[in-house]
Short mmCIF file of C-alpha atoms in Angstrom, two decimals:
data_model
loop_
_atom_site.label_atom_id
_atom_site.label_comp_id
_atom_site.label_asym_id
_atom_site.label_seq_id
_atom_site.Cartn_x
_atom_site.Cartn_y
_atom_site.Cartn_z
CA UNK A 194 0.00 0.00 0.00
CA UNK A 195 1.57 3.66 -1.48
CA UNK A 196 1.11 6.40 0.89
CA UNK A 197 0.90 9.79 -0.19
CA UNK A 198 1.46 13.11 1.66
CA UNK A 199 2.96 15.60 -0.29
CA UNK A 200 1.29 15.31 -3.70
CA UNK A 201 0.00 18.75 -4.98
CA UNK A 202 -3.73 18.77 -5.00
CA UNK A 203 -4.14 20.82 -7.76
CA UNK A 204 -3.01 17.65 -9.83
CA UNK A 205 -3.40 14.88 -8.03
CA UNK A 206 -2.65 10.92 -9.70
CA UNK A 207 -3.78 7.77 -8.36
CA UNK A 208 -2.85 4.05 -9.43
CA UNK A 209 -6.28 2.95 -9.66
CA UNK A 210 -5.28 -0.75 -9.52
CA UNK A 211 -3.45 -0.68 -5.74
CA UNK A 212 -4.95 0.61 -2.39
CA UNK A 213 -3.51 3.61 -1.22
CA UNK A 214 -3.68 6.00 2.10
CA UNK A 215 -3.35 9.91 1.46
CA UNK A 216 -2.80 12.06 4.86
CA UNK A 217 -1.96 15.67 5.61
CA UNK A 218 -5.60 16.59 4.47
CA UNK A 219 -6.22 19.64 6.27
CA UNK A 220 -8.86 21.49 6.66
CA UNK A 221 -11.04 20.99 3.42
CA UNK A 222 -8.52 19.89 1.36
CA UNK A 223 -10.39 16.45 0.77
CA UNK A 224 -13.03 18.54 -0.99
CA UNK A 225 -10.66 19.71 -3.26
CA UNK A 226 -8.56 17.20 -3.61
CA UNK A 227 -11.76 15.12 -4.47
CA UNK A 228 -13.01 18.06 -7.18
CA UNK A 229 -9.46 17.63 -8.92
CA UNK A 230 -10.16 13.83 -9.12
CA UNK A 231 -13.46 14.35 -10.51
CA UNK A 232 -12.01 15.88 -13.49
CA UNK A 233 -9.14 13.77 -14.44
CA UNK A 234 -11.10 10.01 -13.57
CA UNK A 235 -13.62 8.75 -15.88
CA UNK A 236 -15.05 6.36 -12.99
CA UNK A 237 -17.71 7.06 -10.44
CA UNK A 238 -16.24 7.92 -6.90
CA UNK A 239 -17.65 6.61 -3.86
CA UNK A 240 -16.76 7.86 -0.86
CA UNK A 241 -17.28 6.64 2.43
CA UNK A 242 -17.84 8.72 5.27
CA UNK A 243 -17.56 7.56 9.29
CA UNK A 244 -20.49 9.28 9.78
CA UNK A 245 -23.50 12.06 8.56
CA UNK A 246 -21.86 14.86 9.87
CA UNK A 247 -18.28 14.34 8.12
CA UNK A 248 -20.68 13.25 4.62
CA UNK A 249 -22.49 16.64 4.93
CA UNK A 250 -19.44 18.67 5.29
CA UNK A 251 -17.40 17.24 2.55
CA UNK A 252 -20.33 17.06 0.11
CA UNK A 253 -20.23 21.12 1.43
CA UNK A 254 -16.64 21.34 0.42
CA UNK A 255 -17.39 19.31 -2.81
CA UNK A 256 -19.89 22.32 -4.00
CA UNK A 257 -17.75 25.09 -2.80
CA UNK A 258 -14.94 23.85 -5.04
CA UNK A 259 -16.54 22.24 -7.87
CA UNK A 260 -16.50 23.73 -11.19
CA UNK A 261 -17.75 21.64 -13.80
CA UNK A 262 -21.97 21.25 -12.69
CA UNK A 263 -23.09 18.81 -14.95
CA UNK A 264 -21.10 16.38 -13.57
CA UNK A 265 -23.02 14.29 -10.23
CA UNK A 266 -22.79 14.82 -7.28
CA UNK A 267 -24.85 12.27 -5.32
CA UNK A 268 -26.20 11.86 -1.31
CA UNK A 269 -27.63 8.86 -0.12
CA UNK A 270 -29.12 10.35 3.34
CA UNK A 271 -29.53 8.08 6.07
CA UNK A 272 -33.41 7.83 7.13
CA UNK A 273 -32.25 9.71 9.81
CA UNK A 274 -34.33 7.07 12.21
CA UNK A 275 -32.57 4.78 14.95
CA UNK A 276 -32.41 1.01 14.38
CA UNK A 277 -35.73 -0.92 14.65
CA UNK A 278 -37.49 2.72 15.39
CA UNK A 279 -41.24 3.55 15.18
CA UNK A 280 -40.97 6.32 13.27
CA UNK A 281 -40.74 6.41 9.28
CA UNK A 282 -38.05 9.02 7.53
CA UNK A 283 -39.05 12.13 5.98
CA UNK A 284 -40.42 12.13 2.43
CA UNK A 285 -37.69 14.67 0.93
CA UNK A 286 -35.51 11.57 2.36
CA UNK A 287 -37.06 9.07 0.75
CA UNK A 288 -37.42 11.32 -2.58
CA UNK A 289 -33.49 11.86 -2.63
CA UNK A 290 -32.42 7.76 -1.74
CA UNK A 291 -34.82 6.61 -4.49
CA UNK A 292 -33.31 9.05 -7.33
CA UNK A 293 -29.95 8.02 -6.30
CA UNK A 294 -30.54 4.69 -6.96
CA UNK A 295 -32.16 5.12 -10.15
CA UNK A 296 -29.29 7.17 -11.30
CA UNK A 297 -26.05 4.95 -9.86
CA UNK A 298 -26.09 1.97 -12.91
CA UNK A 299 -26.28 4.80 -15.50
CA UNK A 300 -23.83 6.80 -14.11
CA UNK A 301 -19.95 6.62 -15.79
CA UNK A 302 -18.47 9.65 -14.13
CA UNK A 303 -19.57 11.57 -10.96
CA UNK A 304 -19.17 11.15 -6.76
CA UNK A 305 -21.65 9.38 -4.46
CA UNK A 306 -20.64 10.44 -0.70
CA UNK A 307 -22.51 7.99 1.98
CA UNK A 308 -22.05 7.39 5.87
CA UNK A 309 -20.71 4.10 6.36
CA UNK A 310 -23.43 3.45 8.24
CA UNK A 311 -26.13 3.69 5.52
CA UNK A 312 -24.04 1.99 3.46
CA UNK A 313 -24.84 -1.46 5.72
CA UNK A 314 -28.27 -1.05 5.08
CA UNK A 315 -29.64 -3.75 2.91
CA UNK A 316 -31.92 -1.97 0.37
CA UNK A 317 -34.65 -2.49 -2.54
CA UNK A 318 -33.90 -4.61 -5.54
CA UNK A 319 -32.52 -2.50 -8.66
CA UNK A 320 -35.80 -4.65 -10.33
CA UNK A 321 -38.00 -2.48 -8.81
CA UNK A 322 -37.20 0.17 -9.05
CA UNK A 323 -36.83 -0.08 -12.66
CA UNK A 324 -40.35 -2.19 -12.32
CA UNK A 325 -42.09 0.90 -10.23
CA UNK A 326 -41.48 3.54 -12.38
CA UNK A 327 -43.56 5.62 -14.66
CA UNK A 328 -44.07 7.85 -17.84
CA UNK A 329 -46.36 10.16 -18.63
CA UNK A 330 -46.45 11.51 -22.05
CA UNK A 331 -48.61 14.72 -23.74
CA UNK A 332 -51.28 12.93 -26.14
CA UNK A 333 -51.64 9.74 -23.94
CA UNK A 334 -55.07 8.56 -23.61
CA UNK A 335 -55.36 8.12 -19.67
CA UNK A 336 -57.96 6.03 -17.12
CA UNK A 337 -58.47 8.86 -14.41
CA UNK A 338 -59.51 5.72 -11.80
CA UNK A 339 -57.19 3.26 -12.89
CA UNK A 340 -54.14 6.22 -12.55
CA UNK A 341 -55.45 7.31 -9.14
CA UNK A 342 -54.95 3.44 -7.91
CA UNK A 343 -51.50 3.22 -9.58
CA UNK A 344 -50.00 6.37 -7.94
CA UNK A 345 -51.22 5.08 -4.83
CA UNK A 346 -49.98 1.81 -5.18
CA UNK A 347 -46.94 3.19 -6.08
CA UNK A 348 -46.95 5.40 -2.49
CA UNK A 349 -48.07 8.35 -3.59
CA UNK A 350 -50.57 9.81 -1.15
CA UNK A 351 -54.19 11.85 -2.21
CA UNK A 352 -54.00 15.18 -0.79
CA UNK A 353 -56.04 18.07 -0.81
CA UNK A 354 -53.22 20.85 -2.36
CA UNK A 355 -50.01 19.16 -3.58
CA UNK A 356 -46.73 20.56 -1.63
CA UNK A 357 -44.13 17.89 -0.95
CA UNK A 358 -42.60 14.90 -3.11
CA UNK A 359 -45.07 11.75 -3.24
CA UNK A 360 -48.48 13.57 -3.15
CA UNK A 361 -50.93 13.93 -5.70
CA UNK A 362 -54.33 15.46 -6.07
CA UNK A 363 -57.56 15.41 -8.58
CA UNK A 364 -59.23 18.58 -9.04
CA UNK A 365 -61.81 18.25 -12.29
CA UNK A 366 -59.83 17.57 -15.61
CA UNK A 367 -56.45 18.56 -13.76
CA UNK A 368 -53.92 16.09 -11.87
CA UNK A 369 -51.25 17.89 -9.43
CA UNK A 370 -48.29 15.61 -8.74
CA UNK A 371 -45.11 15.94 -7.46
CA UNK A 372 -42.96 12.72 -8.42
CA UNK A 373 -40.16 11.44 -6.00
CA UNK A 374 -36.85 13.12 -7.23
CA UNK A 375 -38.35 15.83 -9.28
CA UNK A 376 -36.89 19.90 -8.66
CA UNK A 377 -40.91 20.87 -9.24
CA UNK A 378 -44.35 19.32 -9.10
CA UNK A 379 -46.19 18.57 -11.76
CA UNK A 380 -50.38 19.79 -13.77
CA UNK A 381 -51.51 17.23 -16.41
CA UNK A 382 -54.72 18.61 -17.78
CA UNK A 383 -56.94 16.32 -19.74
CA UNK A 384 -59.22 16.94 -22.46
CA UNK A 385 -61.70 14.02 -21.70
CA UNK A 386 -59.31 11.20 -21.52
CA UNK A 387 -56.82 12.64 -23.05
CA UNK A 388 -52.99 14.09 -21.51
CA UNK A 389 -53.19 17.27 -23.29
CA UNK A 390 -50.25 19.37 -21.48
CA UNK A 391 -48.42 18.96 -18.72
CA UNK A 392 -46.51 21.94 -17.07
CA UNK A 393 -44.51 22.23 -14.05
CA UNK A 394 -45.98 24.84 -10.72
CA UNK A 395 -44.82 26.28 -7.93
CA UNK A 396 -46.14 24.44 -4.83
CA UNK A 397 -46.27 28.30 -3.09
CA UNK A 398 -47.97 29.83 -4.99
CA UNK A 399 -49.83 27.27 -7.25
CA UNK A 400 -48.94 29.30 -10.60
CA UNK A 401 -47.79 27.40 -13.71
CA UNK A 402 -44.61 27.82 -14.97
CA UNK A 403 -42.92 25.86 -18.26
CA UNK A 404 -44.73 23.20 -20.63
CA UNK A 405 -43.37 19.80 -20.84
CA UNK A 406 -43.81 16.88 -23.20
CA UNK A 407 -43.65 14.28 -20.62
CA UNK A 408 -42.21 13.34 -16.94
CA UNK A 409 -40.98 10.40 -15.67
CA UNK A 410 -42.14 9.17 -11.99
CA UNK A 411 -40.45 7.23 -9.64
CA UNK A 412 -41.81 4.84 -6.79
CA UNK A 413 -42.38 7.30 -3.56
CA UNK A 414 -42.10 4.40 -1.25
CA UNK A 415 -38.93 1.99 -1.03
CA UNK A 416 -41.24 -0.79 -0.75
CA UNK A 417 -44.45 -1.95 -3.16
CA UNK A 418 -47.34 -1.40 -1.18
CA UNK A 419 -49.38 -3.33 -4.13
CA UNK A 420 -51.21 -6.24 -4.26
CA UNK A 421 -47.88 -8.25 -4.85
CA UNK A 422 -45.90 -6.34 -2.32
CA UNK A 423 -48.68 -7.16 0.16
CA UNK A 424 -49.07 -10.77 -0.60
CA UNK A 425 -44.88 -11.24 -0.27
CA UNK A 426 -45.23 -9.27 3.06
CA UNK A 427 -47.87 -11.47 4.19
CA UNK A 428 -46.56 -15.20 3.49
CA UNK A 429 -42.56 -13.69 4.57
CA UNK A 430 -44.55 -12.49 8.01
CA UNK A 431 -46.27 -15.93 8.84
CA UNK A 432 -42.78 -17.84 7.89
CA UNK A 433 -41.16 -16.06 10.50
CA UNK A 434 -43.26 -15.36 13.01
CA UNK A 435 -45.26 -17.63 14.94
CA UNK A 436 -48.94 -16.85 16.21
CA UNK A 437 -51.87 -15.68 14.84
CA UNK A 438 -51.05 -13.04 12.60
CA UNK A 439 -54.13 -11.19 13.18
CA UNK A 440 -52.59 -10.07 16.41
CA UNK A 441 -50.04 -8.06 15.04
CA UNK A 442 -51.17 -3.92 14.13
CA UNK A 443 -48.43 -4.03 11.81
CA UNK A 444 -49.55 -7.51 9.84
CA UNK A 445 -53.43 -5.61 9.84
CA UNK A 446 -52.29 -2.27 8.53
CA UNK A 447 -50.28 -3.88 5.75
CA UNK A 448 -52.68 -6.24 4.52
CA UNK A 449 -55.70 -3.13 4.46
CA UNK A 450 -52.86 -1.25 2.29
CA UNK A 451 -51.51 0.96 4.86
CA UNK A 452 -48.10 1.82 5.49
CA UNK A 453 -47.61 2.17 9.24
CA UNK A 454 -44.96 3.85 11.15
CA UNK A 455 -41.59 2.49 10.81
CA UNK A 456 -42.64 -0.59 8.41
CA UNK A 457 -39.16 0.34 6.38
CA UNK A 458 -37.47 -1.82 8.95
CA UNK A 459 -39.60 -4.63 7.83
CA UNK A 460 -38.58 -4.04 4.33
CA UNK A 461 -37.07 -7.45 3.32
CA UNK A 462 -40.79 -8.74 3.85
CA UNK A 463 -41.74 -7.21 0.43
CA UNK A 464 -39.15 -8.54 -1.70
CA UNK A 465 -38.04 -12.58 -2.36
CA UNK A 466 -34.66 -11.17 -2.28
CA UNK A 467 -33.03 -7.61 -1.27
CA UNK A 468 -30.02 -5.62 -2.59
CA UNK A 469 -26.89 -3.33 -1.09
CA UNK A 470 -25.69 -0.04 -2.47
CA UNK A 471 -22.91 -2.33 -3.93
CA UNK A 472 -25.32 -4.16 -6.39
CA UNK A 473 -26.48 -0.50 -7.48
CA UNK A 474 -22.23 0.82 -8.53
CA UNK A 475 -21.19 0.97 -12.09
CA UNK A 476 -18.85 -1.68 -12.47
CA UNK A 477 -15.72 1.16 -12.76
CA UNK A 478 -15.97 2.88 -9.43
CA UNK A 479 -13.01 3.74 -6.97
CA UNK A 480 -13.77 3.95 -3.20
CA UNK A 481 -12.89 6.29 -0.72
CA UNK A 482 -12.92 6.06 2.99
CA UNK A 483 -12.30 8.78 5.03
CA UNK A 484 -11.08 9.14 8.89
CA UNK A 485 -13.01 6.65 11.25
CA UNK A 486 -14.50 4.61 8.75
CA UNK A 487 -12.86 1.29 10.40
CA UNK A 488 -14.03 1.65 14.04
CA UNK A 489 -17.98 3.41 12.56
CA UNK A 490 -18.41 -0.05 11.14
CA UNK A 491 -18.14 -1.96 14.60
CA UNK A 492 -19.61 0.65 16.75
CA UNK A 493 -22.86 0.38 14.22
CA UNK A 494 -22.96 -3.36 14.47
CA UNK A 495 -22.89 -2.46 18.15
CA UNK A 496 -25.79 0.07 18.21
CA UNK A 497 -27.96 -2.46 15.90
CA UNK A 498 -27.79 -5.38 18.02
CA UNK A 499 -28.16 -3.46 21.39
CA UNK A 500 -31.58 -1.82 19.84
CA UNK A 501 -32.04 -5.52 18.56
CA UNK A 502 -32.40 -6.28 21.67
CA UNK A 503 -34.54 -3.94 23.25
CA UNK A 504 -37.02 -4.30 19.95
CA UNK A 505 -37.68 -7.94 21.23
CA UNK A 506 -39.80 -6.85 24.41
CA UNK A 507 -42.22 -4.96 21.97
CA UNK A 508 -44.76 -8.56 21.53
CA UNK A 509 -47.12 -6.60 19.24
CA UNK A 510 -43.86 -5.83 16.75
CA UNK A 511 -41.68 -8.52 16.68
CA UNK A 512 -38.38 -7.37 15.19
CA UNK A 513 -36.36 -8.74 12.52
CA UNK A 514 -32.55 -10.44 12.79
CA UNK A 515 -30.09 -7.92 12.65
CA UNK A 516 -28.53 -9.34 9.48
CA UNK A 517 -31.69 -9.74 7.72
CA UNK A 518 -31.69 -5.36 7.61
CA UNK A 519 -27.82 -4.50 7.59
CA UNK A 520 -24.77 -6.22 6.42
CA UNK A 521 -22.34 -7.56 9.35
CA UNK A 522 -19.53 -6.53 10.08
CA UNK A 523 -17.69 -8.95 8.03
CA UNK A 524 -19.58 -8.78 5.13
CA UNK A 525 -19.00 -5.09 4.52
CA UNK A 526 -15.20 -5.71 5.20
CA UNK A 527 -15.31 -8.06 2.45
CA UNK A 528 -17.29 -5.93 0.16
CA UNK A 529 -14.75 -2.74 0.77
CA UNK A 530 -11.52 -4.94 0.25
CA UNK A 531 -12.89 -6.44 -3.26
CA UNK A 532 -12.46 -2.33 -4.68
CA UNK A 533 -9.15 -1.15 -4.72
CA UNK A 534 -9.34 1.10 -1.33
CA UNK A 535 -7.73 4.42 -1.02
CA UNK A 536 -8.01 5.79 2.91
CA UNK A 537 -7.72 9.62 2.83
CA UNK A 538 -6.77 11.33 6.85
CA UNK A 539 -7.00 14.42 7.62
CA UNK A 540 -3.49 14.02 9.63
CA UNK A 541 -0.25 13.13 8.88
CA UNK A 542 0.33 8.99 8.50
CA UNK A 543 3.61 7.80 10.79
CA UNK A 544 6.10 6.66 8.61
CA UNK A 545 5.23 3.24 10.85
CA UNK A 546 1.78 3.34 9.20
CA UNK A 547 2.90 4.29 5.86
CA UNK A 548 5.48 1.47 5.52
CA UNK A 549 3.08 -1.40 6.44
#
């Protein structure tokens, strides 16, 4: 392993095929010495972060210094919810994860900064998301009923005035939408059956602003919430848990097409098989991991089985196995050492370190 201290940053190379440590990163010279690699590498780079807090402040340092914008830069928040919680994340969350993941297989060039931590989650299938999508095209003829049950099969919720991503509403002829990973929300107006224009509005003040010819929707849930999802939720639930399944809130709710609080920790129950963010990476991508990344890994495991533990007094919500929602320990070791690994400190490496 090469380690590298005194490189300029302002023209930084790597040997992509070896792992590598780079220290003396003050300050926010790992945003810029990111930026600079951005420019010359025609891979994706992920970078992994010990925690939120450091992601947030280099993807800060990453816009400060950036200077080419149509290249990616890509989050993949956290849910921003404990282990085994009760409590369901934000939709804005939920908007920004699924968009990521649509985007990650297409993507040749770009950066993707995560917490470790999210990065052990165990997450949707890339099949459905590609499955759950939809289009929406000026001139198509359209069932009014039939759309209403797909958006809401799809997790988008009926409201009354459209503000936030994953809500919809039916006033007359028009449909308000705001799809999961869109800037704006979206009017289709219909002429009988008929799309015949969509534009995009500002949620504020409700005003039109630019025509489109079409928009593309993704799921607003991580999870199908349809008649298949349900059904796969149902027979996974009675496999694993013993009892009358009747019993359970959380077994009623889903089978009357409800999405209670917290159900995304039950998420393997919807699919016959789930995914990482490592099934989702182009197949030329170069990881990163920053200060602490080591040590986040085992004090995670930690946290997961402690609230594991605690999660099995709650009878009317019995919890899942730890590894059936995030990868062990072990297993994420073993995915990080199949990329070449490059650890970038923000201090200086011993010459100790550097030689082993």
């Amino acid at each position: 392993m090469s380690t590298i201290q005194n490189q300029s940053l302002f023209n930084p190379t790597i040997d992509l095929a070896s792992d590598s440590r780079w220290g003396k990163l003050y300050g926010s010279s790992s945003g810029l010495l990111f930026n600079q690699l951005l420019k010359s590498q025609q891979q994706l780079l992920l970078i992994v972060t010990a925690d939120t807090a450091s992601a947030n402040r280099l993807l800060e340092e990453l816009h400060f210094y950036r200077s080419d914008s149509e290249l990616p830069l890509l989050n993949f928040p956290e849910w921003e919810t404990l282990p085994y919680d009760r409590f369901s994340p934000h939709q804005d969350i939920v908007a920004e994860r699924l968009e990521t993941l649509y985007q990650l297989p297409q993507l040749s060039r770009g950066v993707l900064v995560i917490p470790v931590s999210t990065l052990m989650h165990r997450l949707s299938p890339r099949s459905f998301i590609d499955s759950s999508s939809l289009i929406m095209r000026v001139g198509e003829q359209v069932d009014l009923e039939l759309m209403r049950i797909e958006l809401e099969q799809h997790g988008y919720s009926f409201v009354h005035q459209v503000m936030e991503y994953g809500e919809f509403t039916v006033r007359g002829s028009l449909i308000d939408l705001y799809p999961t990973g869109s800037k704006l929300p979206y009017r289709i107006e219909l002429f009988d059956d008929e799309i015949e224009s969509i534009r995009t509005f500002d949620p504020e003040n409700q005003r039109s602003i630019e025509r489109v010819e079409q928009i593309y929707m993704l799921p607003a849930r991580e999870f199908p919430l349809n008649k298949e999802g349900i059904k796969q939720f149902r027979q996974q639930f009675r496999d694993l848990f013993e009892g009358d399944p009747q019993k359970f809130p959380l077994y009623r709710d889903v089978t009357n097409g409800l999405a209670p609080a917290g159900i995304e920790y039950y998420l393997p129950l919807f699919f016959d098989g789930v995914s990482t963010l490592f099934d989702y990476l182009p197949q030329k991508t170069i990881l990163f991991t920053l200060d602490g990344v080591d040590s986040a890994i085992d004090t995670f495991q930690q946290e997961v089985h402690e609230r594991y533990e605690l999660a099995q007094y709650q009878e009317e919500r019995p919890p899942l196995k730890p590894h059936q929602l995030f990868l062990p320990a072990d297993e994420i070791f073993g995915h990080l050492k199949r990329l070449p690994r490059h650890q970038v400190a923000h201090f200086e490496i011993p010459d100790s370190v550097s030689g082993s």
